[in-house]
mmCIF file of C-alpha atoms in Angstrom:
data_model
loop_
_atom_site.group_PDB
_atom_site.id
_atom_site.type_symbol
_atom_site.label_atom_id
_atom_site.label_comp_id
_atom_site.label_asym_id
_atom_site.label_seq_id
_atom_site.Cartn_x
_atom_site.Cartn_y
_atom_site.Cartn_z
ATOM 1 C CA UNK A 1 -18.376 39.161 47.992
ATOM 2 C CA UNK A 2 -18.682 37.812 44.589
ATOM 3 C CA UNK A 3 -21.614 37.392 42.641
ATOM 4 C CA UNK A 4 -21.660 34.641 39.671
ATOM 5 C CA UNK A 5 -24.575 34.476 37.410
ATOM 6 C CA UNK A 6 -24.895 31.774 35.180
ATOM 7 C CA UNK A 7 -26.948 32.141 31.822
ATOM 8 C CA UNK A 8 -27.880 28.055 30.235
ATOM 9 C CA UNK A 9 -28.348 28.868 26.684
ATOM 10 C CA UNK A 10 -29.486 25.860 24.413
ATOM 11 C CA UNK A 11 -27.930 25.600 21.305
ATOM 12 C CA UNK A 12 -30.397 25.192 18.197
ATOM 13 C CA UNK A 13 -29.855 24.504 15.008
ATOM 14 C CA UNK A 14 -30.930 24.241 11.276
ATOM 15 C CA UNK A 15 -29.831 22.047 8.384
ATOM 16 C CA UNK A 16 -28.984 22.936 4.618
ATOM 17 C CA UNK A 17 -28.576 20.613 1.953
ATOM 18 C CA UNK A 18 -28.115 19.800 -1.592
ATOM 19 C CA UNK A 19 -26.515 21.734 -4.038
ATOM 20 C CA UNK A 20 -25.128 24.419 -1.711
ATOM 21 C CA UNK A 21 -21.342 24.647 -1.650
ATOM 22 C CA UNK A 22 -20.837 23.469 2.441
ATOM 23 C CA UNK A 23 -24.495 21.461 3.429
ATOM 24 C CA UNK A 24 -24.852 20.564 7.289
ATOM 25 C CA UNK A 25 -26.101 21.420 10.173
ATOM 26 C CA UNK A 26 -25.336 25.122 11.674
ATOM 27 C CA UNK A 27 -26.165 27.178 14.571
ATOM 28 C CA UNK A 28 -28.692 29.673 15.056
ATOM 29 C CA UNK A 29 -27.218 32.771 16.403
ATOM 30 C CA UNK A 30 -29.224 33.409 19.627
ATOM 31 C CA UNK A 31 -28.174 37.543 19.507
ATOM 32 C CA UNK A 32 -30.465 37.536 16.362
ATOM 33 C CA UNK A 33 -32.709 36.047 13.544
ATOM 34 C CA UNK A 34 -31.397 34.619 10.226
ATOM 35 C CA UNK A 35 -33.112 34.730 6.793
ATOM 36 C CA UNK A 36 -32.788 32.217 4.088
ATOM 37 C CA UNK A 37 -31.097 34.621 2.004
ATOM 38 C CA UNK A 38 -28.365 34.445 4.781
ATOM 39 C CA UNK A 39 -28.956 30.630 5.732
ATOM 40 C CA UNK A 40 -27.730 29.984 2.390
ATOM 41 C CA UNK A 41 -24.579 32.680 2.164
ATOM 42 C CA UNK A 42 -23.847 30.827 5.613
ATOM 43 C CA UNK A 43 -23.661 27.446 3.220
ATOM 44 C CA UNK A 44 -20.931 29.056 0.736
ATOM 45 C CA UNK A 45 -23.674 30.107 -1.571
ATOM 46 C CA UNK A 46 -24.956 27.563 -4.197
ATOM 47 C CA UNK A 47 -23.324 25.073 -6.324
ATOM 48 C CA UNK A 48 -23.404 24.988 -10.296
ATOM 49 C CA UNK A 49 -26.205 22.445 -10.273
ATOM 50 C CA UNK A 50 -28.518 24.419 -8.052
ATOM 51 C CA UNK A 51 -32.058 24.819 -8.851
ATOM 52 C CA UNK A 52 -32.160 28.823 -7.639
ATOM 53 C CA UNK A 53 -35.832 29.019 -8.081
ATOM 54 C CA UNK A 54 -37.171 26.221 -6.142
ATOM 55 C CA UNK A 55 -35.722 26.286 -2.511
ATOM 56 C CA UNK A 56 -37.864 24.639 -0.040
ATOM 57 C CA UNK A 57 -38.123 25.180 3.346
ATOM 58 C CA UNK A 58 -39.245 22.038 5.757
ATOM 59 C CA UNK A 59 -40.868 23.272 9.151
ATOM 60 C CA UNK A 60 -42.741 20.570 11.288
ATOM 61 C CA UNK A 61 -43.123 17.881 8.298
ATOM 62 C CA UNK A 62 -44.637 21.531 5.762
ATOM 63 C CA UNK A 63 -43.247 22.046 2.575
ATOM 64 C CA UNK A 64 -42.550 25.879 1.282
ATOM 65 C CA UNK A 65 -40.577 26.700 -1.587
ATOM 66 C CA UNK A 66 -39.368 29.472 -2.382
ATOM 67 C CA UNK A 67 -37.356 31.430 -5.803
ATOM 68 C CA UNK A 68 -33.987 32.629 -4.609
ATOM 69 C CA UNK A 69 -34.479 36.075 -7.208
ATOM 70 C CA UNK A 70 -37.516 36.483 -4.801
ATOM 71 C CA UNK A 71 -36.044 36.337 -1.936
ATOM 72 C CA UNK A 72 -33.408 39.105 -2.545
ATOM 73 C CA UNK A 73 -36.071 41.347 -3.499
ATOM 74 C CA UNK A 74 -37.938 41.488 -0.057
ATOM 75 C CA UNK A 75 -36.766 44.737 1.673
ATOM 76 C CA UNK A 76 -39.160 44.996 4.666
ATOM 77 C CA UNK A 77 -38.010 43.061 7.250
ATOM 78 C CA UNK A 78 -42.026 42.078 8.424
ATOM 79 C CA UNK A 79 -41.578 40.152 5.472
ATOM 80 C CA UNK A 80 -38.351 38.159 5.167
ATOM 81 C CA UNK A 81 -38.597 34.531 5.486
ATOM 82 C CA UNK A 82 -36.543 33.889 8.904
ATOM 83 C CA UNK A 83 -35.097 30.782 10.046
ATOM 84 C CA UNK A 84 -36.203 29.252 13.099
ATOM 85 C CA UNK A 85 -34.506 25.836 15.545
ATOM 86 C CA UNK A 86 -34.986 22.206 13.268
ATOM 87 C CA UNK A 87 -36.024 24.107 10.091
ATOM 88 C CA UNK A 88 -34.361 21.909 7.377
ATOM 89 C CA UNK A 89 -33.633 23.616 3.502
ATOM 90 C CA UNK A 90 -33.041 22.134 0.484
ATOM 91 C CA UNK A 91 -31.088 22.733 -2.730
ATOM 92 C CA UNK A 92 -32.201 20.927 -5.215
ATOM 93 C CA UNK A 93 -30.389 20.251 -8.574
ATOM 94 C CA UNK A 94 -31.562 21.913 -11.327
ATOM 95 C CA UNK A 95 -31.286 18.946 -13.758
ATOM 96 C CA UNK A 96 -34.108 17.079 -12.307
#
């Protein structure tokens, strides 16, 4: 006797773009959570025009931005800024 168990797992996702080095859409891990500290490393990192200190985060049609220098200073984990399926970020340039 054989016994076959077969797991569906849906595939989300979350987009990143602007000035970030690679911008698209990527996968959210399902064996565990993302930050926006990470979201971004996942992106290459930012580009040379990159506004570091205004990041915003879109999360059904709500607008939070964030400062990059902020982010890396949040050690408790209760308190990181995780990415969840649809969230969209964006980079924006730093000239305007």
């Amino acid at each position: 006797h054989v016994t076959v168990h077969v797991l569906q797992y849906n595939e989300q996702f979350y987009t990143i773009m602007g000035e970030v080095m690679i911008d698209g859409i990527y996968p959210l891990p399902p064996e565990k959570k993302i930050d926006l500290v990470e979201a971004i490393a996942k992106a290459n990192g930012f580009s040379p025009n990159a506004k570091e200190s205004k990041i915003e985060l879109w999360r059904n049609d709500e607008k939070k931005v964030y400062d990059f220098n902020d982010l890396l200073k949040i050690k408790d984990p209760d308190k990181k800024i995780f990415i969840k399926a649809g969230d969209t970020i964006k980079i924006l340039d730093r000239f305007f």
